[in-house]
Amino acid sequence: MTAGGRRSPTTLALWAALVAVAALAPLAYLFVRAADAGLGDALRVATDETALHLLWNSVVLAVAVTITCVAIAVPLAWLTTRPDLPGRTMWTVLTALPLVVPSYIAAYALIGATGPSGLLSDWLEPLGIGTVPRPDGLAGAWAVLSAVSYPYVLLPVRAALLGLDPSLEEASRALGRSPRETFLRVVLPHLRPAVGAGGLLVALYALSDFGAVSLTRYDTFTRSIFLEYRSSFDRTPAAVLALVLVVLCVLVLAAETRTRGRGAYHSGRATGTRARPVAALGRARWGGAAACAVAVGAALVLPVLVVVTWATRGGGGADVAWEAALHSVQASLVAAVVTVAAAWPVSYLAARFPGRLARLVEGGSFVGHVLPGVVVALSLVFLGTRLVPSLYQTQALLTFAYVVLFLPLAVGALRTSLLQVAPSLEDASRSLGERWWGTWRRVTLPLVRPGAAAGFALVFLTAMKELPATLLLAPTGFNTLATEIWGASAEAFFARAAGPARGLIGLAAVPLALIVARDAGGKRARPRQPPATAGMIDTV
Amino acid sequence: MKHPAVLVPVVLLASLAAACGSGGGDTLTIYSGRSKELVGPLLEQFADETGVDIEVRYGDTAELAATILEEGDNSPADVFFAQDAGALGAIAKEDRLTELPSDLVEQVAPAFRSTVNLWIGTSGRARTLAFNPDLISEDELPDSILDLTDPKWKGKLGWAPTNGSFQAFVTALRVLKGDDEARRWLEGVKENQPEEFSANIPVVQAVGEGEISVGLVNHYYVPQVVKENPKLKVRNYFIPGGDVGGLVNVAGVGQLASSNSAGDARQFVEFLLSDEAQRYFAEETFEFPLVEGVAADPDLPALTELEPPAVDLAKLDDLRGTLDLLEDTGIL
């Protein structure tokens, strides 16, 4: 039995649709602004030669970054789920941490580390290597965005690996397939939804990011949108360009839907009740640790070192701003909880009742992620002051902005996990007399916990570094670590940015470590009363 | 902790309480496009001395201007403290600012304020050539920035083409000399292979370290950098004779027409023009005070000794054209 073809319950559909409509709020603003130009002018802005050039550049960057992120993240995810990787818990936390490095900090780091007077050149000089050239334009933007966004793929893929029924691997091995064949022909195909979901996030992020492309001077849509705001104070051309980004987003979504296929990804067992996969690395384990070290070194240690170097060179105080740290954690925590909750009906609908409605709702939830933060922020400035003035510049509206921006992070992770839970488990629970709440709490929730945790972590970490919406929509005077870093680096007082930057990375590591430690233990992932009969009812 | 999930409602409730607690009616809301690092202490002084409760939203000047435009009449902002005159001009053009009394406005020379009293410059910054006296003597520096196209400057220059002040200077060049002359100048300087930097501070540092001889920057970066590292050999050269290379731009303030704390807002504008605030700009940010009677930093010339070009700052709003030109010439 597959899930397809079942009619979605009305309540679920309504909730999901409500979330999607809310997430599409910025579109209303973009249409209002674009309409100022009139259709003819808008089309001209959207299709002139510059726009096509920007389109090409943006697509090239998004494709290159997505491929690179998948190539980095899938092996890392696999390595960090092997039981005998030396320092496994540490690597699991560290490999996910680059997500919290703001792209503009990573870009500054790249600039600071390369070139004639760069950090790397200084280190390598004794070895006679000379100058490490400074990657500019496409190469620079590609390197920076790949480094900071591969965790978008890593976390869902890791969750999928943890949710994968280990008996699949065992069966493959028992049937005489080599570990390599088993990975390529059994494990990898099961990771397709997770890779697709993560890749989608990376592609959309690469389209929407501003920090990396502006500092490495690569001409994309986002950079052009920012230049319009900055140069002419005219919001209309920016709105038109943003709408083109939305169209691009729809195309990317359509492409991703095609790769999904129709396979079932659940085994019919409650995988949480099983022991963790046993496949070990054996002699390759030190190589695995080295691979983790290389990724962490390039994407995390290098930016941190450059930041620390600013601190020592400038001699500035590197005090951790406690108030800002508290604000960051609190705002991001609320954002993560609300976003995961809002993502639930959307991803449940998408996983259990695929169809036109599900696709529309899920697609709608992705639009906010492709828009540059400043566009979403200005749209909520426009809508907030007109529709809900009492909530304008309160944490409620800021949280709403985070939900609009980060909803897909949670939807992708949850949906992937849900696909691994056989619907028959829920049916069995209900047929055994549990109400929907009990089924949800005692069967579904424990089984999708890795996905929910991954979604929570993604939203939390991304919200920690969010800047444009925080600057415009947070309660006045509500500083966060990200705004402190920005405030210091805007005037090139890099030394003073070092304190909050270290605070940001340090604080982000804590929740990540907690989540990972629970997964690593594997003990608490089991439902309190495992539905023991469930595995027998359904086979794929 | 047995149930981390218990924390969730607690945090949500706390946030709700925090949300309700903020946004009292009697506060002065300042949108500041100038960073907390630069002006935070000054704003604190204002609050301490006047007893006015202030709330400050720091942000990018252009983004805050766009925000004020989108907020319209519902803007919570009472005053806008901007990094450049262009943003003030943009919101003045859409009737977001209220007229200031002429006795207040006239404390500042006409070149540094709105022609219709809608905003006032509060401090000035000059474009200069930062040079390393060990590598080049002041006599060798050109009388006009236009001479930097001479091949003798090959490999000796540094600039930061993405910097807003540099772009404002190019806009002034276009306004004063025309687009063709501006293009020829940009292409000529580019022939000399200037070293490119992401911001002004690294330009000044590179001059101080002797990596390049001359950098095109704003004047206040030189004292700032020297203050942090006194060993660096770098000085300012103010181009004389009304040359466009000596452009003086301003940071300024405007009072929002939609403000419902008009009295406090006026008090804030007055404060920024007071001796105390003007001295702060001179001593802390190394900018030029614009009100007569307050001296600039002793290491800097007086503003009246400078010979800036005669250009209407409000006319420097065609940044789009400048960016197109910079992109056309392959500089951006």
mmCIF file of N, CA and C in Angstrom, chain A residues 296-395:
data_model
loop_
_atom_site.group_PDB
_atom_site.id
_atom_site.type_symbol
_atom_site.label_atom_id
_atom_site.label_comp_id
_atom_site.label_asym_id
_atom_site.label_seq_id
_atom_site.Cartn_x
_atom_site.Cartn_y
_atom_site.Cartn_z
ATOM 1 N N VAL A 296 35.982 20.896 7.871
ATOM 2 C CA VAL A 296 35.844 21.801 9.019
ATOM 3 C C VAL A 296 36.921 22.885 8.961
ATOM 4 N N GLY A 297 38.117 22.493 8.551
ATOM 5 C CA GLY A 297 39.209 23.458 8.469
ATOM 6 C C GLY A 297 38.902 24.591 7.505
ATOM 7 N N ALA A 298 38.387 24.230 6.336
ATOM 8 C CA ALA A 298 38.151 25.252 5.319
ATOM 9 C C ALA A 298 36.922 26.092 5.636
ATOM 10 N N ALA A 299 35.863 25.450 6.108
ATOM 11 C CA ALA A 299 34.584 26.160 6.223
ATOM 12 C C ALA A 299 34.380 26.796 7.588
ATOM 13 N N LEU A 300 35.100 26.312 8.609
ATOM 14 C CA LEU A 300 34.865 26.842 9.954
ATOM 15 C C LEU A 300 36.118 27.448 10.576
ATOM 16 N N VAL A 301 37.199 26.674 10.571
ATOM 17 C CA VAL A 301 38.398 27.129 11.282
ATOM 18 C C VAL A 301 39.001 28.357 10.603
ATOM 19 N N LEU A 302 39.039 28.327 9.276
ATOM 20 C CA LEU A 302 39.655 29.453 8.563
ATOM 21 C C LEU A 302 38.929 30.774 8.858
ATOM 22 N N PRO A 303 37.581 30.823 8.690
ATOM 23 C CA PRO A 303 36.893 32.078 9.043
ATOM 24 C C PRO A 303 37.128 32.483 10.497
ATOM 25 N N VAL A 304 37.089 31.500 11.403
ATOM 26 C CA VAL A 304 37.279 31.843 12.816
ATOM 27 C C VAL A 304 38.673 32.417 13.039
ATOM 28 N N LEU A 305 39.674 31.804 12.397
ATOM 29 C CA LEU A 305 41.042 32.296 12.553
ATOM 30 C C LEU A 305 41.191 33.722 12.046
ATOM 31 N N VAL A 306 40.555 33.995 10.903
ATOM 32 C CA VAL A 306 40.656 35.348 10.362
ATOM 33 C C VAL A 306 40.026 36.336 11.333
ATOM 34 N N VAL A 307 38.873 35.944 11.911
ATOM 35 C CA VAL A 307 38.212 36.811 12.884
ATOM 36 C C VAL A 307 39.105 37.044 14.106
ATOM 37 N N VAL A 308 39.734 35.969 14.563
ATOM 38 C CA VAL A 308 40.618 36.087 15.736
ATOM 39 C C VAL A 308 41.814 36.986 15.401
ATOM 40 N N THR A 309 42.304 36.866 14.159
ATOM 41 C CA THR A 309 43.424 37.707 13.751
ATOM 42 C C THR A 309 43.038 39.180 13.775
ATOM 43 N N TRP A 310 41.798 39.485 13.351
ATOM 44 C CA TRP A 310 41.348 40.878 13.444
ATOM 45 C C TRP A 310 41.462 41.344 14.874
ATOM 46 N N ALA A 311 40.996 40.475 15.781
ATOM 47 C CA ALA A 311 40.945 40.865 17.186
ATOM 48 C C ALA A 311 42.342 41.187 17.693
ATOM 49 N N THR A 312 43.329 40.343 17.344
ATOM 50 C CA THR A 312 44.671 40.566 17.867
ATOM 51 C C THR A 312 45.349 41.735 17.166
ATOM 52 N N ARG A 313 45.110 41.876 15.848
ATOM 53 C CA ARG A 313 45.734 42.980 15.121
ATOM 54 C C ARG A 313 45.209 44.319 15.593
ATOM 55 N N GLY A 314 43.881 44.386 15.766
ATOM 56 C CA GLY A 314 43.259 45.656 16.127
ATOM 57 C C GLY A 314 43.479 45.986 17.587
ATOM 58 N N GLY A 315 43.777 44.954 18.391
ATOM 59 C CA GLY A 315 43.940 45.186 19.816
ATOM 60 C C GLY A 315 42.640 45.603 20.481
ATOM 61 N N GLY A 316 41.536 45.464 19.761
ATOM 62 C CA GLY A 316 40.252 45.899 20.301
ATOM 63 C C GLY A 316 39.717 44.916 21.318
ATOM 64 N N GLY A 317 38.790 45.382 22.144
ATOM 65 C CA GLY A 317 38.169 44.515 23.127
ATOM 66 C C GLY A 317 37.333 43.471 22.414
ATOM 67 N N ALA A 318 37.464 42.237 22.831
ATOM 68 C CA ALA A 318 36.681 41.183 22.210
ATOM 69 C C ALA A 318 35.633 40.691 23.207
ATOM 70 N N ASP A 319 34.998 41.629 23.912
ATOM 71 C CA ASP A 319 34.004 41.238 24.906
ATOM 72 C C ASP A 319 32.851 40.548 24.203
ATOM 73 N N VAL A 320 32.350 39.517 24.854
ATOM 74 C CA VAL A 320 31.129 38.919 24.358
ATOM 75 C C VAL A 320 29.983 39.803 24.833
ATOM 76 N N ALA A 321 29.153 40.207 23.894
ATOM 77 C CA ALA A 321 28.028 41.061 24.253
ATOM 78 C C ALA A 321 26.892 40.179 24.760
ATOM 79 N N TRP A 322 26.750 40.123 26.093
ATOM 80 C CA TRP A 322 25.806 39.152 26.662
ATOM 81 C C TRP A 322 24.369 39.452 26.309
ATOM 82 N N GLU A 323 24.044 40.751 26.321
ATOM 83 C CA GLU A 323 22.663 41.099 26.016
ATOM 84 C C GLU A 323 22.315 40.666 24.585
ATOM 85 N N ALA A 324 23.240 40.972 23.667
ATOM 86 C CA ALA A 324 23.010 40.609 22.274
ATOM 87 C C ALA A 324 22.923 39.091 22.133
ATOM 88 N N ALA A 325 23.766 38.379 22.882
ATOM 89 C CA ALA A 325 23.757 36.919 22.814
ATOM 90 C C ALA A 325 22.407 36.376 23.274
ATOM 91 N N LEU A 326 21.910 36.945 24.363
ATOM 92 C CA LEU A 326 20.611 36.517 24.889
ATOM 93 C C LEU A 326 19.507 36.755 23.858
ATOM 94 N N HIS A 327 19.520 37.952 23.270
ATOM 95 C CA HIS A 327 18.528 38.270 22.244
ATOM 96 C C HIS A 327 18.602 37.295 21.080
ATOM 97 N N SER A 328 19.837 37.003 20.633
ATOM 98 C CA SER A 328 20.017 36.098 19.496
ATOM 99 C C SER A 328 19.409 34.735 19.791
ATOM 100 N N VAL A 329 19.757 34.201 20.963
ATOM 101 C CA VAL A 329 19.293 32.855 21.301
ATOM 102 C C VAL A 329 17.775 32.843 21.440
ATOM 103 N N GLN A 330 17.252 33.837 22.129
ATOM 104 C CA GLN A 330 15.816 33.866 22.378
ATOM 105 C C GLN A 330 15.042 34.004 21.056
ATOM 106 N N ALA A 331 15.452 34.966 20.209
ATOM 107 C CA ALA A 331 14.727 35.180 18.959
ATOM 108 C C ALA A 331 14.823 33.949 18.058
ATOM 109 N N SER A 332 16.007 33.321 18.035
ATOM 110 C CA SER A 332 16.193 32.171 17.148
ATOM 111 C C SER A 332 15.448 30.950 17.670
ATOM 112 N N LEU A 333 15.399 30.808 19.000
ATOM 113 C CA LEU A 333 14.685 29.693 19.603
ATOM 114 C C LEU A 333 13.197 29.780 19.268
ATOM 115 N N VAL A 334 12.634 30.965 19.473
ATOM 116 C CA VAL A 334 11.214 31.161 19.159
ATOM 117 C C VAL A 334 10.986 30.906 17.673
ATOM 118 N N ALA A 335 11.890 31.442 16.834
ATOM 119 C CA ALA A 335 11.747 31.261 15.389
ATOM 120 C C ALA A 335 11.755 29.778 15.036
ATOM 121 N N ALA A 336 12.667 29.026 15.648
ATOM 122 C CA ALA A 336 12.795 27.612 15.307
ATOM 123 C C ALA A 336 11.549 26.835 15.739
ATOM 124 N N VAL A 337 11.048 27.107 16.938
ATOM 125 C CA VAL A 337 9.861 26.402 17.419
ATOM 126 C C VAL A 337 8.654 26.705 16.531
ATOM 127 N N VAL A 338 8.419 27.984 16.289
ATOM 128 C CA VAL A 338 7.248 28.369 15.501
ATOM 129 C C VAL A 338 7.368 27.845 14.073
ATOM 130 N N THR A 339 8.590 27.917 13.503
ATOM 131 C CA THR A 339 8.752 27.483 12.117
ATOM 132 C C THR A 339 8.531 25.979 11.984
ATOM 133 N N VAL A 340 9.075 25.206 12.907
ATOM 134 C CA VAL A 340 8.877 23.755 12.829
ATOM 135 C C VAL A 340 7.389 23.432 12.987
ATOM 136 N N ALA A 341 6.715 24.137 13.903
ATOM 137 C CA ALA A 341 5.279 23.907 14.085
ATOM 138 C C ALA A 341 4.509 24.249 12.811
ATOM 139 N N ALA A 342 4.873 25.392 12.198
ATOM 140 C CA ALA A 342 4.177 25.799 10.974
ATOM 141 C C ALA A 342 4.481 24.850 9.836
ATOM 142 N N ALA A 343 5.665 24.252 9.861
ATOM 143 C CA ALA A 343 6.076 23.361 8.776
ATOM 144 C C ALA A 343 5.345 22.022 8.854
ATOM 145 N N TRP A 344 4.859 21.694 10.062
ATOM 146 C CA TRP A 344 4.281 20.367 10.247
ATOM 147 C C TRP A 344 3.130 20.064 9.281
ATOM 148 N N PRO A 345 2.041 20.897 9.248
ATOM 149 C CA PRO A 345 0.948 20.540 8.337
ATOM 150 C C PRO A 345 1.402 20.493 6.883
ATOM 151 N N VAL A 346 2.309 21.399 6.497
ATOM 152 C CA VAL A 346 2.757 21.441 5.108
ATOM 153 C C VAL A 346 3.501 20.146 4.752
ATOM 154 N N SER A 347 4.419 19.742 5.616
ATOM 155 C CA SER A 347 5.213 18.565 5.269
ATOM 156 C C SER A 347 4.402 17.279 5.420
ATOM 157 N N TYR A 348 3.467 17.265 6.377
ATOM 158 C CA TYR A 348 2.632 16.072 6.537
ATOM 159 C C TYR A 348 1.775 15.877 5.300
ATOM 160 N N LEU A 349 1.215 16.995 4.832
ATOM 161 C CA LEU A 349 0.411 16.934 3.606
ATOM 162 C C LEU A 349 1.263 16.472 2.429
ATOM 163 N N ALA A 350 2.470 17.029 2.322
ATOM 164 C CA ALA A 350 3.327 16.710 1.185
ATOM 165 C C ALA A 350 3.777 15.255 1.217
ATOM 166 N N ALA A 351 4.015 14.724 2.409
ATOM 167 C CA ALA A 351 4.529 13.359 2.507
ATOM 168 C C ALA A 351 3.414 12.328 2.386
ATOM 169 N N ARG A 352 2.251 12.624 2.972
ATOM 170 C CA ARG A 352 1.202 11.609 3.049
ATOM 171 C C ARG A 352 0.170 11.700 1.937
ATOM 172 N N PHE A 353 -0.075 12.885 1.450
ATOM 173 C CA PHE A 353 -1.144 13.062 0.473
ATOM 174 C C PHE A 353 -0.632 13.823 -0.744
ATOM 175 N N PRO A 354 0.369 13.260 -1.449
ATOM 176 C CA PRO A 354 0.932 13.994 -2.578
ATOM 177 C C PRO A 354 -0.152 14.234 -3.627
ATOM 178 N N GLY A 355 -0.103 15.372 -4.213
ATOM 179 C CA GLY A 355 -1.085 15.724 -5.220
ATOM 180 C C GLY A 355 -0.937 17.183 -5.527
ATOM 181 N N ARG A 356 -1.882 17.718 -6.288
ATOM 182 C CA ARG A 356 -1.729 19.097 -6.722
ATOM 183 C C ARG A 356 -1.723 20.055 -5.528
ATOM 184 N N LEU A 357 -2.664 19.852 -4.609
ATOM 185 C CA LEU A 357 -2.749 20.757 -3.455
ATOM 186 C C LEU A 357 -1.438 20.736 -2.662
ATOM 187 N N ALA A 358 -0.934 19.531 -2.422
ATOM 188 C CA ALA A 358 0.289 19.403 -1.633
ATOM 189 C C ALA A 358 1.446 20.122 -2.319
ATOM 190 N N ARG A 359 1.514 19.945 -3.655
ATOM 191 C CA ARG A 359 2.621 20.577 -4.378
ATOM 192 C C ARG A 359 2.529 22.096 -4.301
ATOM 193 N N LEU A 360 1.286 22.612 -4.459
ATOM 194 C CA LEU A 360 1.083 24.067 -4.396
ATOM 195 C C LEU A 360 1.479 24.611 -3.025
ATOM 196 N N VAL A 361 1.000 23.923 -2.010
ATOM 197 C CA VAL A 361 1.248 24.383 -0.642
ATOM 198 C C VAL A 361 2.734 24.336 -0.327
ATOM 199 N N GLU A 362 3.364 23.222 -0.689
ATOM 200 C CA GLU A 362 4.788 23.094 -0.401
ATOM 201 C C GLU A 362 5.594 24.117 -1.197
ATOM 202 N N GLY A 363 5.240 24.277 -2.477
ATOM 203 C CA GLY A 363 5.919 25.263 -3.313
ATOM 204 C C GLY A 363 5.785 26.658 -2.722
ATOM 205 N N GLY A 364 4.567 26.980 -2.289
ATOM 206 C CA GLY A 364 4.324 28.297 -1.711
ATOM 207 C C GLY A 364 5.219 28.571 -0.523
ATOM 208 N N SER A 365 5.466 27.518 0.257
ATOM 209 C CA SER A 365 6.277 27.719 1.455
ATOM 210 C C SER A 365 7.736 28.012 1.116
ATOM 211 N N PHE A 366 8.152 27.748 -0.122
ATOM 212 C CA PHE A 366 9.555 27.934 -0.490
ATOM 213 C C PHE A 366 9.874 29.332 -1.000
ATOM 214 N N VAL A 367 8.831 30.091 -1.361
ATOM 215 C CA VAL A 367 9.085 31.362 -2.042
ATOM 216 C C VAL A 367 9.897 32.333 -1.179
ATOM 217 N N GLY A 368 9.585 32.377 0.118
ATOM 218 C CA GLY A 368 10.299 33.312 0.993
ATOM 219 C C GLY A 368 11.793 33.071 1.004
ATOM 220 N N HIS A 369 12.193 31.820 0.765
ATOM 221 C CA HIS A 369 13.604 31.469 0.872
ATOM 222 C C HIS A 369 14.431 31.948 -0.314
ATOM 223 N N VAL A 370 13.768 32.178 -1.437
ATOM 224 C CA VAL A 370 14.526 32.601 -2.618
ATOM 225 C C VAL A 370 14.672 34.126 -2.643
ATOM 226 N N LEU A 371 13.843 34.805 -1.845
ATOM 227 C CA LEU A 371 13.911 36.268 -1.843
ATOM 228 C C LEU A 371 15.013 36.739 -0.898
ATOM 229 N N PRO A 372 15.780 37.750 -1.329
ATOM 230 C CA PRO A 372 16.779 38.307 -0.433
ATOM 231 C C PRO A 372 16.096 38.797 0.848
ATOM 232 N N GLY A 373 16.787 38.679 1.973
ATOM 233 C CA GLY A 373 16.223 39.063 3.261
ATOM 234 C C GLY A 373 15.646 40.475 3.262
ATOM 235 N N VAL A 374 16.327 41.391 2.576
ATOM 236 C CA VAL A 374 15.879 42.778 2.635
ATOM 237 C C VAL A 374 14.547 42.943 1.919
ATOM 238 N N VAL A 375 14.304 42.117 0.893
ATOM 239 C CA VAL A 375 13.028 42.208 0.177
ATOM 240 C C VAL A 375 11.897 41.724 1.080
ATOM 241 N N VAL A 376 12.110 40.591 1.750
ATOM 242 C CA VAL A 376 11.109 40.084 2.690
ATOM 243 C C VAL A 376 10.896 41.110 3.803
ATOM 244 N N ALA A 377 11.985 41.695 4.288
ATOM 245 C CA ALA A 377 11.879 42.667 5.376
ATOM 246 C C ALA A 377 11.052 43.878 4.944
ATOM 247 N N LEU A 378 11.368 44.432 3.776
ATOM 248 C CA LEU A 378 10.632 45.614 3.321
ATOM 249 C C LEU A 378 9.169 45.278 3.043
ATOM 250 N N SER A 379 8.912 44.064 2.560
ATOM 251 C CA SER A 379 7.524 43.699 2.301
ATOM 252 C C SER A 379 6.751 43.649 3.615
ATOM 253 N N LEU A 380 7.394 43.175 4.673
ATOM 254 C CA LEU A 380 6.692 43.122 5.956
ATOM 255 C C LEU A 380 6.635 44.495 6.623
ATOM 256 N N VAL A 381 7.568 45.382 6.266
ATOM 257 C CA VAL A 381 7.445 46.773 6.710
ATOM 258 C C VAL A 381 6.182 47.362 6.092
ATOM 259 N N PHE A 382 6.031 47.150 4.796
ATOM 260 C CA PHE A 382 4.880 47.679 4.065
ATOM 261 C C PHE A 382 3.571 47.094 4.597
ATOM 262 N N LEU A 383 3.517 45.757 4.689
ATOM 263 C CA LEU A 383 2.269 45.108 5.116
ATOM 264 C C LEU A 383 2.020 45.328 6.606
ATOM 265 N N GLY A 384 3.081 45.253 7.401
ATOM 266 C CA GLY A 384 2.938 45.374 8.852
ATOM 267 C C GLY A 384 2.396 46.736 9.268
ATOM 268 N N THR A 385 2.940 47.813 8.694
ATOM 269 C CA THR A 385 2.481 49.139 9.107
ATOM 270 C C THR A 385 1.039 49.387 8.662
ATOM 271 N N ARG A 386 0.605 48.674 7.612
ATOM 272 C CA ARG A 386 -0.752 48.915 7.125
ATOM 273 C C ARG A 386 -1.782 47.980 7.734
ATOM 274 N N LEU A 387 -1.406 46.695 7.905
ATOM 275 C CA LEU A 387 -2.405 45.709 8.348
ATOM 276 C C LEU A 387 -2.395 45.476 9.852
ATOM 277 N N VAL A 388 -1.213 45.389 10.445
ATOM 278 C CA VAL A 388 -1.148 45.103 11.886
ATOM 279 C C VAL A 388 -0.199 46.078 12.588
ATOM 280 N N PRO A 389 -0.537 47.385 12.551
ATOM 281 C CA PRO A 389 0.393 48.376 13.117
ATOM 282 C C PRO A 389 0.778 48.086 14.570
ATOM 283 N N SER A 390 -0.121 47.424 15.319
ATOM 284 C CA SER A 390 0.228 47.183 16.727
ATOM 285 C C SER A 390 1.315 46.122 16.863
ATOM 286 N N LEU A 391 1.500 45.308 15.822
ATOM 287 C CA LEU A 391 2.545 44.280 15.897
ATOM 288 C C LEU A 391 3.839 44.717 15.209
ATOM 289 N N TYR A 392 3.796 45.883 14.541
ATOM 290 C CA TYR A 392 4.958 46.315 13.767
ATOM 291 C C TYR A 392 6.155 46.552 14.683
ATOM 292 N N GLN A 393 7.292 46.011 14.257
ATOM 293 C CA GLN A 393 8.522 46.100 15.043
ATOM 294 C C GLN A 393 8.358 45.533 16.448
ATOM 295 N N THR A 394 7.594 44.433 16.552
ATOM 296 C CA THR A 394 7.589 43.635 17.777
ATOM 297 C C THR A 394 8.181 42.281 17.417
ATOM 298 N N GLN A 395 8.427 41.491 18.451
ATOM 299 C CA GLN A 395 9.023 40.195 18.160
ATOM 300 C C GLN A 395 8.066 39.286 17.393
#
